[in-house]
Amino acid sequence: MTEEEPKVLTTREIKKLARPEFEKNPEKFYPTKVFQKWGFTRARCPKCDHYFWRHSEKVEVCGDSSCVGLYTFIGKGCGIGRKGQKLSYEGAWKTFKKSFENAKIPHTTIKRYPVVARWRPDVEYVAAGIYNFQPYCVTGEMDPPANPLIDAQFCLRFNDLDNIGITGRHYSGFNMLGVQVFNKPQKYIYFKEECVDFNLRWLTEELEIGLDEITLIEDVWAGGGNLGPSIEYFVGGLELGNMVFMQYKTHHNGTREPLQVQVIDVGIGLERIPWVVNGSLTSYFDVFPLAIEKLIKMTKAEINYGILKKFAPYSCLLDVDEAEGKVSEIWDSIAKKCNLTKEELLEGISVAKDIFLVCDHTRALLVAIEDGSLPSNVGGASNLRNILRRTFAVCAKRGWMEKMGMDGLMELFQCHKTELAPIMGEFKEYKSFRSIIEIEYKRWLNTDIDSKKKLDKLLKKKKGKLAPEDWILCITSFGLDPEQIASLTGLKIPDNLYYMIADHYERSVPPPPENLYQLAHLKPTIELWNTLENKFQFEGFKIVQVLENKKDNDKLNIIILDKSIFYPTSGGQMNDTGKVSFACNKGEKPMEFDVIDVQKNAKSILLFLDHEIPTKDPKSLIGTQVSGSVNEKRRKQLKMHHTATHIISASAKKILGPHVWQHGAKKTEKRARIDITHYSTLSFEEERAIENEANRVIQLGLKVNKYDLEKQEAEKKYGYILYQGGIVPENTLRIVEIEGTDIEACCGTHVDNTADISLIRIINSRRISDGVLRIYFVAYARALDFTNQESDIVHDLSTQWSCPPKDITQTGKRFFETFKQNKKKINDMSVSIIKLSINSMLKQEDKNFICRSNLEYRHFVSNVPQFAQQLKELEKSIIFYSQEYIYGLITNPNLDLNKLKAIIIGDPKVQKRQKNSSKKIQFVMKNKVMVKPKGKKKKVAIQITQISSFGDQKIHSIQKFLLENGFVEFN
C-alpha cells in the first residue's frame, strides 16, 4: 500500500475499535430493561471476558462453545425435541414464520432475494439477509418491501471453508432466517426492547426451550458500511442467532456517524435450529437427509458412527478462525477426551467430513449457479470454482466420481432441489446447468499447463516453501485449487487458508470514490429526456449552479439547469452532446457553447462546456435563461444501440441458456458492446444464432413499452431479472419492456418499436475474463455501414480472383492449398540446403565457417543442432547470419564471445533508450544444445556453445570480426 492510498479497515478491525465504549455503557447501547423483565442478569464470562446475560445464577460462562467446551445438547436435544418431537429443516422455518407473523406487531414474510447481489456495487454475493436492503433501505432512499419483515435468505460465505464438515455449524451456503425493521424519523416501528422480546417468545413458546438454557452475549456488529450493538443468543454451547441494532454508518478508516434510519437486523442460522432441538450428532444430518443418503448409496461410503458420536460434542472447539494457530493442539486435546490417538480420530471422522463437505459445497453451487453466477478465476466467483474443485478433489481421492459419475452428481444436485423446495420454492428448468459442471470438471482434470509452470517458478523462487500469501496468489491468480497445489508441491494446506482468502478479498475492496461536488442542497434537476425523448430544442431553462471543473484545473465550465433534455452518461449509455447559449454577463449577447459531456451527480445533471465561461461574477449567472439543442443524430443512434443491447441480451439467454446475465455494457455512437456471463467462448454458429434471433425480434416489430412502476410491485411481478444493469435507488422504477422478449428496469433512451432498429450485426465476441464474454455489435445506420464493408470485401475478392461471389470460398481454399504445397516444397528445400552446406563444411580442412543465408531462422534452430556431436568431435564452428538474425554452434575456445556480443548488441545505453522493442537486438548464449538421437524418445544434452541473436544486425562489423579471428566465408 502506498502512502497516498487510504487504509481500509476490515469489519473485524472496526468492531474492535467500538467494543470498549459499548462495554462501558450497557444501558446506552443494549436493551437492559427487557433482559431484566425476562429475569436475566448481567455477568462477565471468566473465560472470554465478555459480558453476557443469564437466567440462572448456576450458569457461569457466556454460552459460547469455546467457553462451554462442548455442545451440551447433542444426544438429548432441547425444547420440543427433548420431549420426543422431531423438528425438520422445513418445520423449523414454519415455527419461526408462525411466531413472527402472529407477534404483537405482525411481520410480513417476503420471498428470498437472489444470492447473486446484482443490486450491490460493492459485493458479489449475499452473505447476510441485510445485504438485500443495503445501502438504500438503510439510508432511507428506498422503502423496504415490507416493514417489519421476515424471510429465509440463502447466503454464501467462504471464510469458514476450513470448518465445513467438522464443526457441524459451518456452511458455505446456508439459509439465514431474518427479521428486518426500518425505523425512520417519521415512522417508528420498534427497536431493541421489542426485538429481544419477540425472539425470546419464539424460542420459549414455539420451540419450548427453557430460559435457563438461553444466554445472551453483548457484542458489536459491523458489515456493509454499518455498525451497531448486537446480542447473540446461545443454547447448549451453540449460537442460534444474532440481533443487530444498526445505529451508525462507518467509514473505511473506522470512524462513524449516526444513521438517520435505525435498523434492526436479526440473523438466525436455520440449519442450527433442528440440530439443537433434535440433538443430532451434526446439523448436516438434519439439513441434508436425502443428499447424504443418496451419496452413501452411490459411493458405498461408510461413516464411522462410533467415533463420530465421541467426537461430535467437542467438534465445536475446532473453529479455525478462533483457534489462532492452535488447531493441531486442539485435535490432540479432543482425541484425548475421546480416548483415541489423533491419527485414529482424524481417520475415523474423515469419511463423514468429506460426505458433509460434498453435500454443503454442491448445495451452495446449485443455488449460486441457478441465481446467475458462474465459477471462474475472477473476483468472488473464484470462490465458487474453489469449492467446486474442492468437491472434485475429494470425490477423486475417495474414488466416488468413478462410482457415481456425472449422472450421479446431477442426482445429488436434484436431492438439494427437493430439500430446498419447501423453503425456497420449486427450481425452474436450467438447461445449461449440467454443461457448466461438465466443463468445469474437464478443466479441473486438465489443469492448465501454464498454471503449473507458474507454480513451479514460484516454488523455485521460494526455495520449496510457500507462505500464506503465496497460496492465495496461486489460488486467486493462477487458478489452482488448494488440493492441486498440495498435490503438485507436496506441501500441507494451511489450516486457516480459506479464512485468509476471504480476508484478502475483504481488504482488496477499494473505498468508495470521492464525491467532487457537494450538491445535496440543490433541488433535483427535472429530467425531460425521459418523457420527451424526441424533443431536441429548448429555451427558457434557468441556470441554478455554476461549478469549477475539479478535473480540469478548476476551469469554470460546468452549469446545472433547473431542467434538462440532455441524457447523462448512465447505465453504460454515453451522454448526449449538443449546444447551449446564454449571456455570460449582464447586458451582453448570448454566447454559444458546445456541450461535450453530461454527468449526473446526486440528483443534479451537470453540463460540461467546451470552454471556460468568461463571466466576471459566476454567482450572477444564477437564474440566467438558457436555450440550446441536443445532437439529434447522436441521440438517435445511441437510442438504437441501447434497445439493441436489450435484444442481444435476451437473444443470448435464449440461445445459450438461463445462466446468461448482463455483466456490463457500453453504448457509444460508433458501436455497442455487452458483457455476458458464459462459461466458454462463442463459436461462429452461436454468434450467428444470437444475431439471427436478435433480427427476428426486430422483424416482428414488437412494441417497446416504457412506464413507471412502484419498486415493490415491479419486483413482485417480474422478479430480480429487472436488474440486469444494476439497481436504481428509487422507490419508483422505469420499466422498459420489449413485449414477450425482455423486461428490465432501465433509465436509458429507447425506440418505441423494435422495427425502428432495422438491423443488428454482431461484429465479434471475445472472452474478457474467466466466465465473462464481450459481444461487440452495431445497429441501425452503423449496422448498415458494417454490412456495406463486408459487401465491399466480397466484391473486391470477386473482382481480384475473377470469380462470382458464390465461388469465393472454394477459390480461396484452392489458393490456400496451392500455397501450402509450395510452402512444404520450400521447407524441404531449405532443410536440404542447410544439411548439404554443413556436410560440405565438415569435409573441408578449415575449422571455422561463417555463412550468409536468406533462409528462415527457424530452419537453422530445427536442423543445425543435429550436427552438434560431429562439430564437437571435429572441433569445428559454424555461424549462419542474415540482416535479421545470427545462429551458430561454436567449439573454438579462442573466440572472444563477449566481444562478439558487444559488437552485435552495440551501445547498451542506446539499446535502453530504444522504445521500439522490435528494433532492440536480442542476444542469447547457451553452453549446451538438446538433441534427440535417432531411435531415441528422449533428448540428450551436448556440451557446445550455442549463440543466437535477433534484430537488425551489423553485418559488416560482425563479418570483419569473425574473419579476423580465423573464420572463413562459406558460399
Short mmCIF file of N, CA, C and O in Angstrom, two decimals, residues 1-15 17 122 222-227 248-257 506-515:
data_model
loop_
_atom_site.label_atom_id
_atom_site.label_comp_id
_atom_site.label_asym_id
_atom_site.label_seq_id
_atom_site.Cartn_x
_atom_site.Cartn_y
_atom_site.Cartn_z
N MET A 1 0.85 -1.20 0.00
CA MET A 1 0.00 0.00 0.00
C MET A 1 0.88 1.25 0.00
O MET A 1 1.80 1.39 0.80
N THR A 2 0.63 2.18 -0.93
CA THR A 2 1.41 3.40 -0.99
C THR A 2 0.89 4.40 0.04
O THR A 2 -0.19 4.24 0.60
N GLU A 3 1.70 5.46 0.26
CA GLU A 3 1.31 6.44 1.26
C GLU A 3 0.03 7.17 0.86
O GLU A 3 -0.74 7.63 1.70
N GLU A 4 -0.23 7.30 -0.46
CA GLU A 4 -1.40 8.02 -0.93
C GLU A 4 -2.69 7.23 -0.72
O GLU A 4 -3.76 7.80 -0.63
N GLU A 5 -2.60 5.91 -0.67
CA GLU A 5 -3.80 5.09 -0.57
C GLU A 5 -4.33 5.06 0.87
O GLU A 5 -3.58 4.81 1.80
N PRO A 6 -5.63 5.33 1.07
CA PRO A 6 -6.19 5.29 2.43
C PRO A 6 -6.25 3.86 2.94
O PRO A 6 -6.45 2.93 2.17
N LYS A 7 -6.04 3.71 4.23
CA LYS A 7 -6.11 2.37 4.83
C LYS A 7 -7.56 1.94 4.93
O LYS A 7 -8.40 2.68 5.42
N VAL A 8 -7.85 0.73 4.46
CA VAL A 8 -9.20 0.19 4.53
C VAL A 8 -9.23 -0.84 5.64
O VAL A 8 -8.56 -1.87 5.58
N LEU A 9 -10.02 -0.56 6.71
CA LEU A 9 -10.11 -1.48 7.84
C LEU A 9 -11.10 -2.59 7.52
O LEU A 9 -12.11 -2.38 6.86
N THR A 10 -10.82 -3.79 8.01
CA THR A 10 -11.76 -4.90 7.88
C THR A 10 -12.86 -4.72 8.92
O THR A 10 -12.74 -3.92 9.87
N THR A 11 -13.95 -5.48 8.75
CA THR A 11 -15.04 -5.39 9.72
C THR A 11 -14.57 -5.79 11.11
O THR A 11 -15.01 -5.23 12.12
N ARG A 12 -13.65 -6.75 11.17
CA ARG A 12 -13.13 -7.19 12.48
C ARG A 12 -12.41 -6.03 13.17
O ARG A 12 -12.57 -5.81 14.38
N GLU A 13 -11.63 -5.27 12.41
CA GLU A 13 -10.89 -4.15 12.99
C GLU A 13 -11.83 -3.03 13.42
O GLU A 13 -11.61 -2.37 14.45
N ILE A 14 -12.88 -2.80 12.66
CA ILE A 14 -13.85 -1.76 13.01
C ILE A 14 -14.59 -2.12 14.30
O ILE A 14 -14.82 -1.28 15.17
N LYS A 15 -14.96 -3.40 14.44
CA LYS A 15 -15.63 -3.86 15.65
C LYS A 15 -14.73 -3.70 16.87
O LYS A 15 -15.18 -3.30 17.96
N LEU A 17 -12.49 -1.52 17.42
CA LEU A 17 -12.42 -0.12 17.82
C LEU A 17 -13.61 0.30 18.68
O LEU A 17 -13.49 1.09 19.60
N ASP A 122 -20.68 -3.15 -4.38
CA ASP A 122 -19.54 -3.42 -3.51
C ASP A 122 -19.36 -4.89 -3.15
O ASP A 122 -18.33 -5.27 -2.61
N ALA A 222 -20.53 -5.29 12.64
CA ALA A 222 -20.18 -4.37 11.56
C ALA A 222 -20.27 -5.11 10.25
O ALA A 222 -19.94 -6.29 10.16
N GLY A 223 -20.73 -4.41 9.23
CA GLY A 223 -20.84 -5.02 7.90
C GLY A 223 -21.57 -4.11 6.94
O GLY A 223 -22.47 -3.38 7.34
N GLY A 224 -21.16 -4.16 5.67
CA GLY A 224 -21.86 -3.38 4.65
C GLY A 224 -21.82 -1.89 4.89
O GLY A 224 -22.70 -1.15 4.44
N GLY A 225 -20.83 -1.41 5.65
CA GLY A 225 -20.72 0.03 5.91
C GLY A 225 -21.54 0.50 7.09
O GLY A 225 -21.66 1.71 7.32
N ASN A 226 -22.11 -0.44 7.87
CA ASN A 226 -22.91 -0.07 9.05
C ASN A 226 -22.36 -0.74 10.30
O ASN A 226 -21.63 -1.73 10.23
N LEU A 227 -22.75 -0.19 11.47
CA LEU A 227 -22.25 -0.72 12.73
C LEU A 227 -23.28 -0.47 13.83
O LEU A 227 -24.05 0.48 13.77
N TYR A 248 -25.19 3.20 13.30
CA TYR A 248 -24.12 4.04 12.77
C TYR A 248 -23.74 3.65 11.33
O TYR A 248 -23.85 2.49 10.94
N LYS A 249 -23.30 4.64 10.61
CA LYS A 249 -22.66 4.44 9.31
C LYS A 249 -21.16 4.50 9.55
O LYS A 249 -20.67 5.43 10.20
N THR A 250 -20.42 3.51 9.06
CA THR A 250 -18.96 3.50 9.26
C THR A 250 -18.24 3.91 7.98
O THR A 250 -18.72 3.68 6.87
N HIS A 251 -17.08 4.53 8.16
CA HIS A 251 -16.22 4.89 7.04
C HIS A 251 -15.06 3.90 6.99
O HIS A 251 -14.80 3.16 7.94
N HIS A 252 -14.35 3.88 5.84
CA HIS A 252 -13.32 2.86 5.64
C HIS A 252 -12.19 2.93 6.67
O HIS A 252 -11.48 1.97 6.88
N ASN A 253 -12.04 4.08 7.36
CA ASN A 253 -10.98 4.21 8.36
C ASN A 253 -11.47 3.92 9.78
O ASN A 253 -10.73 4.10 10.75
N GLY A 254 -12.74 3.52 9.93
CA GLY A 254 -13.26 3.14 11.24
C GLY A 254 -14.07 4.21 11.95
O GLY A 254 -14.72 3.93 12.96
N THR A 255 -14.06 5.44 11.45
CA THR A 255 -14.88 6.49 12.07
C THR A 255 -16.35 6.22 11.76
O THR A 255 -16.68 5.49 10.83
N ARG A 256 -17.26 6.83 12.56
CA ARG A 256 -18.69 6.55 12.36
C ARG A 256 -19.53 7.79 12.62
O ARG A 256 -19.08 8.74 13.27
N GLU A 257 -20.76 7.73 12.11
CA GLU A 257 -21.73 8.80 12.32
C GLU A 257 -23.11 8.17 12.46
O GLU A 257 -23.35 7.08 11.93
N GLU A 506 -11.71 -9.15 1.30
CA GLU A 506 -12.32 -8.05 2.03
C GLU A 506 -11.41 -6.83 2.04
O GLU A 506 -11.85 -5.70 1.85
N ARG A 507 -10.11 -7.07 2.22
CA ARG A 507 -9.17 -5.96 2.27
C ARG A 507 -8.95 -5.33 0.89
O ARG A 507 -8.49 -4.19 0.78
N SER A 508 -9.22 -6.10 -0.18
CA SER A 508 -8.96 -5.60 -1.53
C SER A 508 -10.09 -4.73 -2.06
O SER A 508 -9.98 -4.16 -3.14
N VAL A 509 -11.21 -4.63 -1.31
CA VAL A 509 -12.32 -3.78 -1.76
C VAL A 509 -11.90 -2.32 -1.59
O VAL A 509 -11.60 -1.88 -0.49
N PRO A 510 -11.84 -1.53 -2.68
CA PRO A 510 -11.40 -0.14 -2.56
C PRO A 510 -12.45 0.73 -1.88
O PRO A 510 -13.64 0.40 -1.91
N PRO A 511 -12.02 1.83 -1.26
CA PRO A 511 -13.00 2.75 -0.68
C PRO A 511 -13.82 3.39 -1.79
O PRO A 511 -13.40 3.44 -2.94
N PRO A 512 -15.03 3.88 -1.46
CA PRO A 512 -15.87 4.50 -2.49
C PRO A 512 -15.20 5.73 -3.08
O PRO A 512 -14.42 6.40 -2.39
N PRO A 513 -15.47 6.04 -4.37
CA PRO A 513 -14.84 7.21 -4.99
C PRO A 513 -15.26 8.50 -4.31
O PRO A 513 -16.38 8.62 -3.80
N GLU A 514 -14.37 9.46 -4.33
CA GLU A 514 -14.65 10.75 -3.70
C GLU A 514 -15.68 11.53 -4.51
O GLU A 514 -15.63 11.56 -5.75
N ASN A 515 -16.61 12.14 -3.81
CA ASN A 515 -17.61 12.98 -4.47
C ASN A 515 -17.02 14.38 -4.61
O ASN A 515 -16.79 15.07 -3.62
#
